[in-house]
mmCIF file of C-alpha atoms and ligand atoms in Angstrom:
data_model
loop_
_atom_site.group_PDB
_atom_site.id
_atom_site.type_symbol
_atom_site.label_atom_id
_atom_site.label_comp_id
_atom_site.label_asym_id
_atom_site.label_seq_id
_atom_site.Cartn_x
_atom_site.Cartn_y
_atom_site.Cartn_z
ATOM 1 C CA MET S 1 -14.434 18.818 -5.488
ATOM 2 C CA ARG S 2 -13.048 21.859 -3.786
ATOM 3 C CA VAL S 3 -10.537 24.139 -5.492
ATOM 4 C CA VAL S 4 -8.771 27.332 -4.434
ATOM 5 C CA ARG S 5 -8.928 30.053 -7.031
ATOM 6 C CA LEU S 6 -7.184 33.506 -7.264
ATOM 7 C CA ARG S 7 -10.147 35.363 -8.896
ATOM 8 C CA ALA S 8 -8.386 38.698 -9.675
ATOM 9 C CA ALA S 9 -4.849 40.207 -9.341
ATOM 10 C CA GLY S 10 -4.019 40.879 -5.743
ATOM 11 C CA GLY S 11 -3.212 39.050 -2.502
ATOM 12 C CA PRO S 12 -4.821 36.527 -0.234
ATOM 13 C CA GLU S 13 -8.038 38.574 -0.070
ATOM 14 C CA GLN S 14 -8.658 37.613 -3.789
ATOM 15 C CA LEU S 15 -8.713 33.863 -2.919
ATOM 16 C CA ALA S 16 -11.827 31.812 -2.783
ATOM 17 C CA VAL S 17 -12.575 28.073 -2.173
ATOM 18 C CA GLU S 18 -14.917 27.049 -4.902
ATOM 19 C CA GLU S 19 -16.635 23.859 -6.173
ATOM 20 C CA ALA S 20 -15.536 22.385 -9.549
ATOM 21 C CA ASP S 21 -15.708 19.121 -11.409
ATOM 22 C CA LYS S 22 -13.108 16.489 -10.621
ATOM 23 C CA PRO S 23 -10.588 16.639 -13.588
ATOM 24 C CA ARG S 24 -10.075 13.699 -15.922
ATOM 25 C CA PRO S 25 -6.543 12.746 -16.664
ATOM 26 C CA GLY S 26 -5.331 13.156 -20.265
ATOM 27 C CA PRO S 27 -3.360 10.371 -21.929
ATOM 28 C CA THR S 28 -0.020 11.397 -20.347
ATOM 29 C CA GLU S 29 -1.471 12.537 -17.055
ATOM 30 C CA ALA S 30 -2.245 11.056 -13.685
ATOM 31 C CA LEU S 31 -5.123 12.052 -11.485
ATOM 32 C CA VAL S 32 -3.765 12.722 -7.918
ATOM 33 C CA ARG S 33 -5.861 12.846 -4.790
ATOM 34 C CA VAL S 34 -4.104 15.807 -3.213
ATOM 35 C CA HIS S 35 -3.246 15.286 0.440
ATOM 36 C CA ALA S 36 -1.033 18.332 0.961
ATOM 37 C CA ALA S 37 -0.228 21.418 -1.181
ATOM 38 C CA ALA S 38 2.599 23.817 -0.147
ATOM 39 C CA ILE S 39 2.732 27.598 -0.585
ATOM 40 C CA THR S 40 5.629 29.701 -1.846
ATOM 41 C CA ARG S 41 6.020 33.204 -0.596
ATOM 42 C CA GLY S 42 4.837 35.711 -3.252
ATOM 43 C CA GLU S 43 3.371 33.129 -5.683
ATOM 44 C CA LEU S 44 0.103 34.951 -6.071
ATOM 45 C CA GLU S 45 1.907 37.471 -8.162
ATOM 46 C CA TRP S 46 2.939 34.903 -10.758
ATOM 47 C CA PRO S 47 -0.353 34.033 -12.636
ATOM 48 C CA VAL S 48 -1.267 37.585 -13.718
ATOM 49 C CA ASP S 49 -1.883 36.722 -17.286
ATOM 50 C CA ARG S 50 -4.202 33.649 -16.770
ATOM 51 C CA LEU S 51 -6.701 34.594 -14.055
ATOM 52 C CA PRO S 52 -8.663 33.060 -12.387
ATOM 53 C CA ALA S 53 -5.903 30.645 -11.370
ATOM 54 C CA THR S 54 -5.350 27.820 -8.917
ATOM 55 C CA PRO S 55 -2.256 28.517 -6.740
ATOM 56 C CA SER S 56 0.374 26.052 -5.031
ATOM 57 C CA TYR S 57 2.839 24.209 -7.134
ATOM 58 C CA GLU S 58 4.016 21.456 -4.804
ATOM 59 C CA LEU S 59 1.931 18.460 -3.868
ATOM 60 C CA SER S 60 1.993 15.327 -1.944
ATOM 61 C CA GLY S 61 -0.720 12.745 -2.544
ATOM 62 C CA VAL S 62 -1.928 9.447 -3.909
ATOM 63 C CA ILE S 63 -2.502 8.533 -7.623
ATOM 64 C CA GLU S 64 -6.164 7.572 -8.176
ATOM 65 C CA GLU S 65 -6.141 6.976 -11.993
ATOM 66 C CA VAL S 66 -3.575 7.186 -14.718
ATOM 67 C CA GLY S 67 -4.124 8.169 -18.411
ATOM 68 C CA THR S 68 -3.939 5.551 -21.186
ATOM 69 C CA GLY S 69 -0.470 6.393 -22.272
ATOM 70 C CA VAL S 70 1.079 6.405 -18.763
ATOM 71 C CA ALA S 71 3.824 3.902 -17.724
ATOM 72 C CA GLY S 72 6.067 3.955 -14.635
ATOM 73 C CA VAL S 73 3.431 5.048 -12.085
ATOM 74 C CA ALA S 74 0.128 3.457 -11.037
ATOM 75 C CA ASP S 75 -3.064 3.832 -8.950
ATOM 76 C CA GLY S 76 -2.285 3.925 -5.276
ATOM 77 C CA ASP S 77 1.314 5.220 -5.613
ATOM 78 C CA GLU S 78 2.090 7.858 -2.996
ATOM 79 C CA VAL S 79 3.883 10.632 -4.882
ATOM 80 C CA PHE S 80 5.220 14.198 -4.608
ATOM 81 C CA ALA S 81 5.983 16.786 -7.217
ATOM 82 C CA LEU S 82 6.762 20.318 -8.271
ATOM 83 C CA THR S 83 4.349 21.349 -10.965
ATOM 84 C CA PRO S 84 4.872 23.939 -13.792
ATOM 85 C CA PHE S 85 4.320 27.625 -12.873
ATOM 86 C CA ASP S 86 2.651 28.492 -16.220
ATOM 87 C CA ARG S 87 -0.507 26.490 -15.552
ATOM 88 C CA ASP S 88 -2.958 25.954 -12.655
ATOM 89 C CA GLY S 89 -1.451 24.692 -9.448
ATOM 90 C CA VAL S 90 -2.540 21.953 -7.053
ATOM 91 C CA ALA S 91 -4.634 23.577 -4.244
ATOM 92 C CA ALA S 92 -7.624 21.399 -4.785
ATOM 93 C CA ASP S 93 -9.008 17.985 -3.775
ATOM 94 C CA TYR S 94 -7.801 16.433 -7.103
ATOM 95 C CA THR S 95 -5.351 17.536 -9.784
ATOM 96 C CA ALA S 96 -4.280 16.102 -13.125
ATOM 97 C CA VAL S 97 -0.534 16.250 -13.392
ATOM 98 C CA ARG S 98 1.936 15.117 -16.207
ATOM 99 C CA ALA S 99 2.832 11.660 -14.904
ATOM 100 C CA GLU S 100 6.503 12.202 -15.731
ATOM 101 C CA LEU S 101 6.711 14.878 -13.012
ATOM 102 C CA LEU S 102 5.593 12.451 -10.190
ATOM 103 C CA ALA S 103 8.159 10.759 -7.874
ATOM 104 C CA PRO S 104 7.706 8.399 -4.986
ATOM 105 C CA ARG S 105 7.377 10.581 -2.003
ATOM 106 C CA PRO S 106 9.722 10.065 1.065
ATOM 107 C CA ARG S 107 8.509 7.248 3.110
ATOM 108 C CA ALA S 108 9.858 8.720 6.368
ATOM 109 C CA LEU S 109 7.634 11.773 6.230
ATOM 110 C CA GLY S 110 3.949 12.615 6.228
ATOM 111 C CA HIS S 111 2.256 14.265 3.365
ATOM 112 C CA ALA S 112 2.566 17.877 4.727
ATOM 113 C CA GLU S 113 6.386 17.609 5.217
ATOM 114 C CA SER S 114 6.672 15.796 1.748
ATOM 115 C CA ALA S 115 4.913 18.700 0.029
ATOM 116 C CA ALA S 116 7.298 21.138 1.684
ATOM 117 C CA ILE S 117 10.331 19.768 -0.171
ATOM 118 C CA PRO S 118 9.983 19.985 -3.980
ATOM 119 C CA LEU S 119 10.323 23.688 -4.727
ATOM 120 C CA PRO S 120 13.042 24.703 -2.281
ATOM 121 C CA ALA S 121 15.031 21.438 -2.487
ATOM 122 C CA LEU S 122 15.008 21.286 -6.265
ATOM 123 C CA SER S 123 16.071 24.953 -6.236
ATOM 124 C CA ALA S 124 19.037 24.043 -3.999
ATOM 125 C CA TRP S 125 19.899 20.933 -6.040
ATOM 126 C CA GLN S 126 19.853 22.746 -9.394
ATOM 127 C CA GLY S 127 21.653 25.765 -7.996
ATOM 128 C CA LEU S 128 24.413 23.727 -6.528
ATOM 129 C CA PHE S 129 25.016 20.851 -9.018
ATOM 130 C CA ASP S 130 23.311 21.833 -12.354
ATOM 131 C CA HIS S 131 24.497 25.540 -12.383
ATOM 132 C CA GLY S 132 27.136 25.616 -9.841
ATOM 133 C CA ARG S 133 28.745 22.264 -10.806
ATOM 134 C CA LEU S 134 29.732 21.825 -7.153
ATOM 135 C CA GLY S 135 32.066 18.868 -6.719
ATOM 136 C CA ALA S 136 33.137 16.814 -3.662
ATOM 137 C CA ASP S 137 36.026 18.508 -1.915
ATOM 138 C CA GLU S 138 35.105 21.894 -3.305
ATOM 139 C CA ARG S 139 34.226 24.859 -1.150
ATOM 140 C CA VAL S 140 30.791 26.550 -1.283
ATOM 141 C CA LEU S 141 29.428 29.724 0.202
ATOM 142 C CA ILE S 142 25.604 29.728 0.748
ATOM 143 C CA HIS S 143 23.878 33.020 1.430
ATOM 144 C CA GLY S 144 20.636 32.880 3.313
ATOM 145 C CA ALA S 145 21.672 29.500 4.660
ATOM 146 C CA ALA S 146 18.876 29.378 7.294
ATOM 147 C CA GLY S 147 16.115 29.912 4.692
ATOM 148 C CA ASN S 148 14.056 27.240 2.968
ATOM 149 C CA VAL S 149 16.276 26.963 -0.104
ATOM 150 C CA GLY S 150 19.391 27.765 1.851
ATOM 151 C CA GLY S 151 18.784 25.108 4.377
ATOM 152 C CA PHE S 152 18.349 22.487 1.775
ATOM 153 C CA ALA S 153 21.513 23.680 0.038
ATOM 154 C CA VAL S 154 23.594 23.421 3.276
ATOM 155 C CA GLN S 155 22.405 19.893 3.735
ATOM 156 C CA LEU S 156 22.874 18.890 0.101
ATOM 157 C CA ALA S 157 26.378 20.414 -0.203
ATOM 158 C CA ARG S 158 27.385 18.666 2.971
ATOM 159 C CA ALA S 159 26.040 15.362 1.879
ATOM 160 C CA ALA S 160 27.947 15.809 -1.401
ATOM 161 C CA GLY S 161 31.181 16.121 0.429
ATOM 162 C CA ALA S 162 31.809 19.813 0.011
ATOM 163 C CA HIS S 163 33.167 22.302 2.541
ATOM 164 C CA VAL S 164 30.161 24.477 3.417
ATOM 165 C CA ILE S 165 30.132 27.923 4.667
ATOM 166 C CA GLY S 166 26.749 29.768 5.313
ATOM 167 C CA THR S 167 25.711 33.273 5.903
ATOM 168 C CA ALA S 168 22.658 34.081 7.998
ATOM 169 C CA SER S 169 21.571 36.661 10.375
ATOM 170 C CA ALA S 170 22.977 36.282 13.871
ATOM 171 C CA ALA S 171 19.913 34.625 15.402
ATOM 172 C CA ASN S 172 20.074 31.857 12.758
ATOM 173 C CA LEU S 173 23.710 30.912 12.939
ATOM 174 C CA GLY S 174 23.097 28.003 15.366
ATOM 175 C CA SER S 175 20.643 26.386 12.899
ATOM 176 C CA VAL S 176 22.948 26.769 10.006
ATOM 177 C CA ARG S 177 25.689 24.866 11.871
ATOM 178 C CA GLU S 178 23.103 22.316 12.960
ATOM 179 C CA LEU S 179 22.192 21.759 9.370
ATOM 180 C CA GLY S 180 25.705 20.803 8.676
ATOM 181 C CA ALA S 181 27.700 23.992 7.714
ATOM 182 C CA HIS S 182 31.361 23.827 8.636
ATOM 183 C CA GLU S 183 31.363 27.630 9.083
ATOM 184 C CA ALA S 184 28.519 29.982 9.771
ATOM 185 C CA ILE S 185 29.038 33.723 9.354
ATOM 186 C CA ASP S 186 26.861 36.672 10.496
ATOM 187 C CA ALA S 187 25.397 38.290 7.427
ATOM 188 C CA ALA S 188 25.772 41.711 8.973
ATOM 189 C CA THR S 189 29.658 41.350 9.010
ATOM 190 C CA ARG S 190 32.004 41.491 6.018
ATOM 191 C CA PHE S 191 32.066 37.795 5.001
ATOM 192 C CA GLU S 192 34.712 38.743 2.450
ATOM 193 C CA ASP S 193 37.168 39.222 5.267
ATOM 194 C CA ALA S 194 36.319 35.944 6.914
ATOM 195 C CA VAL S 195 36.050 33.483 4.097
ATOM 196 C CA GLU S 196 38.987 31.796 2.124
ATOM 197 C CA PRO S 197 38.250 31.663 -1.637
ATOM 198 C CA VAL S 198 35.434 29.381 -2.677
ATOM 199 C CA ASP S 199 34.625 27.460 -5.817
ATOM 200 C CA VAL S 200 30.843 28.272 -5.770
ATOM 201 C CA VAL S 201 28.700 30.939 -4.253
ATOM 202 C CA PHE S 202 25.017 29.955 -4.102
ATOM 203 C CA ASP S 203 22.921 32.904 -3.223
ATOM 204 C CA THR S 204 19.370 32.824 -1.901
ATOM 205 C CA ALA S 205 19.259 36.360 -0.310
ATOM 206 C CA GLY S 206 20.135 38.734 -3.137
ATOM 207 C CA GLY S 207 21.040 42.344 -2.338
ATOM 208 C CA ASP S 208 24.318 43.426 -0.921
ATOM 209 C CA ARG S 209 25.482 39.897 -0.106
ATOM 210 C CA LEU S 210 25.120 38.895 -3.781
ATOM 211 C CA ARG S 211 26.837 42.082 -5.118
ATOM 212 C CA ARG S 212 29.937 41.497 -2.826
ATOM 213 C CA SER S 213 30.291 37.852 -3.650
ATOM 214 C CA LEU S 214 32.676 38.091 -6.607
ATOM 215 C CA ALA S 215 35.383 38.989 -4.080
ATOM 216 C CA VAL S 216 35.360 35.528 -2.475
ATOM 217 C CA LEU S 217 35.288 33.472 -5.771
ATOM 218 C CA ARG S 218 38.459 31.823 -6.763
ATOM 219 C CA ALA S 219 39.600 31.894 -10.417
ATOM 220 C CA GLY S 220 37.138 29.668 -12.331
ATOM 221 C CA GLY S 221 34.629 29.789 -9.505
ATOM 222 C CA ARG S 222 30.840 29.866 -10.202
ATOM 223 C CA LEU S 223 28.327 32.438 -8.841
ATOM 224 C CA VAL S 224 24.729 31.281 -8.900
ATOM 225 C CA SER S 225 21.607 33.043 -7.571
ATOM 226 C CA VAL S 226 17.930 32.074 -7.283
ATOM 227 C CA ALA S 227 17.127 35.401 -5.614
ATOM 228 C CA ALA S 228 18.308 38.093 -8.066
ATOM 229 C CA GLU S 229 20.360 38.767 -11.244
ATOM 230 C CA PRO S 230 23.998 38.550 -10.172
ATOM 231 C CA PRO S 231 26.844 40.729 -11.224
ATOM 232 C CA ASP S 232 28.746 40.000 -14.449
ATOM 233 C CA GLY S 233 29.620 36.407 -15.013
ATOM 234 C CA GLY S 234 26.949 35.056 -12.488
ATOM 235 C CA VAL S 235 23.995 32.951 -13.307
ATOM 236 C CA TYR S 236 20.390 33.520 -12.316
ATOM 237 C CA PHE S 237 18.072 30.608 -12.845
ATOM 238 C CA THR S 238 14.370 29.517 -12.277
ATOM 239 C CA VAL S 239 13.808 26.132 -10.795
ATOM 240 C CA GLU S 240 12.371 23.354 -13.026
ATOM 241 C CA PRO S 241 10.391 20.253 -12.239
ATOM 242 C CA ASN S 242 12.606 17.187 -12.283
ATOM 243 C CA ARG S 243 11.534 13.598 -11.242
ATOM 244 C CA ASP S 244 14.907 12.110 -11.187
ATOM 245 C CA GLN S 245 16.114 14.760 -8.748
ATOM 246 C CA LEU S 246 13.039 14.382 -6.575
ATOM 247 C CA ARG S 247 13.772 10.541 -6.417
ATOM 248 C CA SER S 248 17.316 11.372 -5.186
ATOM 249 C CA LEU S 249 15.960 13.831 -2.691
ATOM 250 C CA ALA S 250 13.476 11.269 -1.259
ATOM 251 C CA ARG S 251 16.219 8.686 -0.920
ATOM 252 C CA LEU S 252 18.416 11.296 1.021
ATOM 253 C CA VAL S 253 15.387 12.057 3.244
ATOM 254 C CA ASP S 254 14.720 8.361 3.850
ATOM 255 C CA GLY S 255 18.441 7.784 4.625
ATOM 256 C CA GLY S 256 18.418 10.488 7.251
ATOM 257 C CA ASP S 257 20.677 12.899 5.342
ATOM 258 C CA LEU S 258 18.028 15.481 4.509
ATOM 259 C CA ARG S 259 15.180 17.007 6.457
ATOM 260 C CA PRO S 260 12.543 19.572 5.459
ATOM 261 C CA PRO S 261 11.929 22.849 7.161
ATOM 262 C CA PRO S 262 9.273 23.078 9.831
ATOM 263 C CA VAL S 263 5.781 23.140 8.480
ATOM 264 C CA GLU S 264 2.778 25.197 9.399
ATOM 265 C CA VAL S 265 -0.416 23.410 8.397
ATOM 266 C CA PHE S 266 -3.702 25.085 7.480
ATOM 267 C CA PRO S 267 -6.871 23.372 6.221
ATOM 268 C CA LEU S 268 -7.712 23.929 2.559
ATOM 269 C CA THR S 269 -10.684 26.024 3.541
ATOM 270 C CA SER S 270 -8.444 28.424 5.322
ATOM 271 C CA ALA S 271 -6.396 29.114 2.121
ATOM 272 C CA PRO S 272 -6.645 32.940 2.425
ATOM 273 C CA GLU S 273 -5.289 32.799 6.019
ATOM 274 C CA ALA S 274 -2.541 30.344 4.902
ATOM 275 C CA PHE S 275 -1.373 32.553 2.096
ATOM 276 C CA ALA S 276 -1.373 35.581 4.404
ATOM 277 C CA ARG S 277 0.665 33.758 6.945
ATOM 278 C CA SER S 278 3.171 32.843 4.133
ATOM 279 C CA LEU S 279 3.787 36.535 3.441
ATOM 280 C CA GLU S 280 4.616 37.410 7.026
ATOM 281 C CA PRO S 281 8.262 38.698 7.133
ATOM 282 C CA ARG S 282 11.026 36.626 8.789
ATOM 283 C CA ARG S 283 8.866 33.485 8.950
ATOM 284 C CA ARG S 284 11.159 30.423 8.895
ATOM 285 C CA SER S 285 8.644 27.674 8.166
ATOM 286 C CA LYS S 286 6.963 26.395 5.034
ATOM 287 C CA VAL S 287 3.195 26.934 4.934
ATOM 288 C CA VAL S 288 1.181 23.853 3.773
ATOM 289 C CA LEU S 289 -2.461 23.310 3.054
ATOM 290 C CA ALA S 290 -3.826 20.023 4.382
ATOM 291 C CA VAL S 291 -6.330 18.788 1.672
ATOM 292 C CA ALA S 292 -7.381 15.238 2.314
ATOM 293 C CA ALA S 293 -8.307 14.345 5.910
HETATM 294 N N1 NAP V 1 14.428 31.616 -9.097
HETATM 295 C C1 NAP V 1 13.709 30.494 -8.561
HETATM 296 O O1 NAP V 1 13.454 29.594 -9.205
HETATM 297 C C2 NAP V 1 13.471 30.561 -7.092
HETATM 298 C C3 NAP V 1 13.174 29.351 -6.433
HETATM 299 C C4 NAP V 1 13.004 29.346 -5.074
HETATM 300 C C5 NAP V 1 13.117 30.546 -4.350
HETATM 301 N N2 NAP V 1 13.420 31.720 -5.046
HETATM 302 C C6 NAP V 1 13.782 32.958 -4.314
HETATM 303 O O2 NAP V 1 14.897 32.666 -3.481
HETATM 304 C C7 NAP V 1 14.736 33.394 -2.291
HETATM 305 C C8 NAP V 1 15.002 32.487 -1.091
HETATM 306 O O3 NAP V 1 13.759 31.696 -1.083
HETATM 307 P P1 NAP V 1 13.423 30.857 0.325
HETATM 308 O O4 NAP V 1 12.179 30.090 -0.027
HETATM 309 O O5 NAP V 1 14.613 30.165 0.821
HETATM 310 O O6 NAP V 1 13.059 32.072 1.271
HETATM 311 P P2 NAP V 1 13.226 32.144 2.866
HETATM 312 O O7 NAP V 1 12.989 30.864 3.414
HETATM 313 O O8 NAP V 1 12.357 33.225 3.207
HETATM 314 O O9 NAP V 1 14.708 32.473 3.138
HETATM 315 C C9 NAP V 1 15.362 33.690 2.670
HETATM 316 C C10 NAP V 1 16.535 34.010 3.481
HETATM 317 O O10 NAP V 1 17.179 35.098 2.983
HETATM 318 C C11 NAP V 1 17.495 35.944 4.175
HETATM 319 N N3 NAP V 1 16.920 37.347 3.956
HETATM 320 C C12 NAP V 1 17.583 38.420 3.549
HETATM 321 N N4 NAP V 1 16.885 39.489 3.433
HETATM 322 C C13 NAP V 1 15.685 39.102 3.746
HETATM 323 C C14 NAP V 1 14.404 39.789 3.824
HETATM 324 N N5 NAP V 1 14.279 41.154 3.525
HETATM 325 N N6 NAP V 1 13.271 39.112 4.131
HETATM 326 C C15 NAP V 1 13.389 37.763 4.362
HETATM 327 N N7 NAP V 1 14.486 37.064 4.274
HETATM 328 C C16 NAP V 1 15.669 37.743 3.974
HETATM 329 C C17 NAP V 1 16.942 35.317 5.380
HETATM 330 O O11 NAP V 1 18.022 34.829 6.105
HETATM 331 P P3 NAP V 1 18.846 35.549 7.161
HETATM 332 O O12 NAP V 1 17.959 36.649 7.806
HETATM 333 O O13 NAP V 1 19.220 34.561 8.215
HETATM 334 O O14 NAP V 1 19.960 36.158 6.385
HETATM 335 C C18 NAP V 1 16.086 34.166 4.949
HETATM 336 O O15 NAP V 1 16.305 33.071 5.722
HETATM 337 C C19 NAP V 1 13.485 34.246 -2.374
HETATM 338 O O16 NAP V 1 13.851 35.486 -2.916
HETATM 339 C C20 NAP V 1 12.729 33.461 -3.372
HETATM 340 O O17 NAP V 1 11.769 34.325 -3.995
HETATM 341 C C21 NAP V 1 13.613 31.680 -6.367
#
């Protein structure tokens, strides 16, 4: 089978598409025929201590075989997943994944769009609800609301019944409103002067916006960031795989309440070009490798 490998520390120029044996699933694993594998900006910097490494930690595909101890998923299931960052990713024809990470993929989408969901949407879910404890009827300010994580956060917060305020650069304000934000604020302006106190700030942009955010939190409010370490009292977290949350996300997609960002699709054999594209600044789409024909 074909597998993408990062051979040495560096950027897309260190990637190669190689031949390898098809993996065998362990007792708690499923062998997945990968149809699409999504790329996260900057992810080639992560596996520095375990090179050579296979990149891409989000997949959509079809289960081909399950290990002897696996229950709950079966051959032929169409699934999607976020896979752990501390082991090889999924940019290959086949991958063996812990079966407990696999969720039924959204039926309303194709494989490429399904693969574009897990990392940014789980980041948004965990930021808003696990760390931010956002409740219906609460107010949330989302920084970077037009980005991949921010765009999911706007939709999820809206679907949960919150009052949603998003910051974005001026050119993106229309799309923030279209995603469901009640208020969209130009990030170049002083949002502190425009926003009534909020219960949760969810930051995906870092920098100055994050530093100034304590000013808009009401007493007892929560400040959460996926982008950078926040000021005193705030929480930074790293997204984790979660099958139950993926199930909920797929249901929201199939119910028409959640949609993925636009995807740009490259064939697996063009992995270096795809990773180079993912690094281009101000790109709004999610870059996805199409693996199976
Ligand atoms: N900790 C974790 O587990 C985790 C998980 C996922 C993502 N992340 C991090 O969270 C951040 C957002 O991820 P994402 O996938 O949503 O990224 P993205 O799609 O690129 O969106 C980031 C948004 O931030 C704003 N931004 C501000 N300064 C920027 C700059 N210099 N370059 C590009 N965008 C800038 C942009 O919006 P405007 O220009 O409209 O303001 C952009 O839409 C990234 O830093 C990513 O590394 C962390």
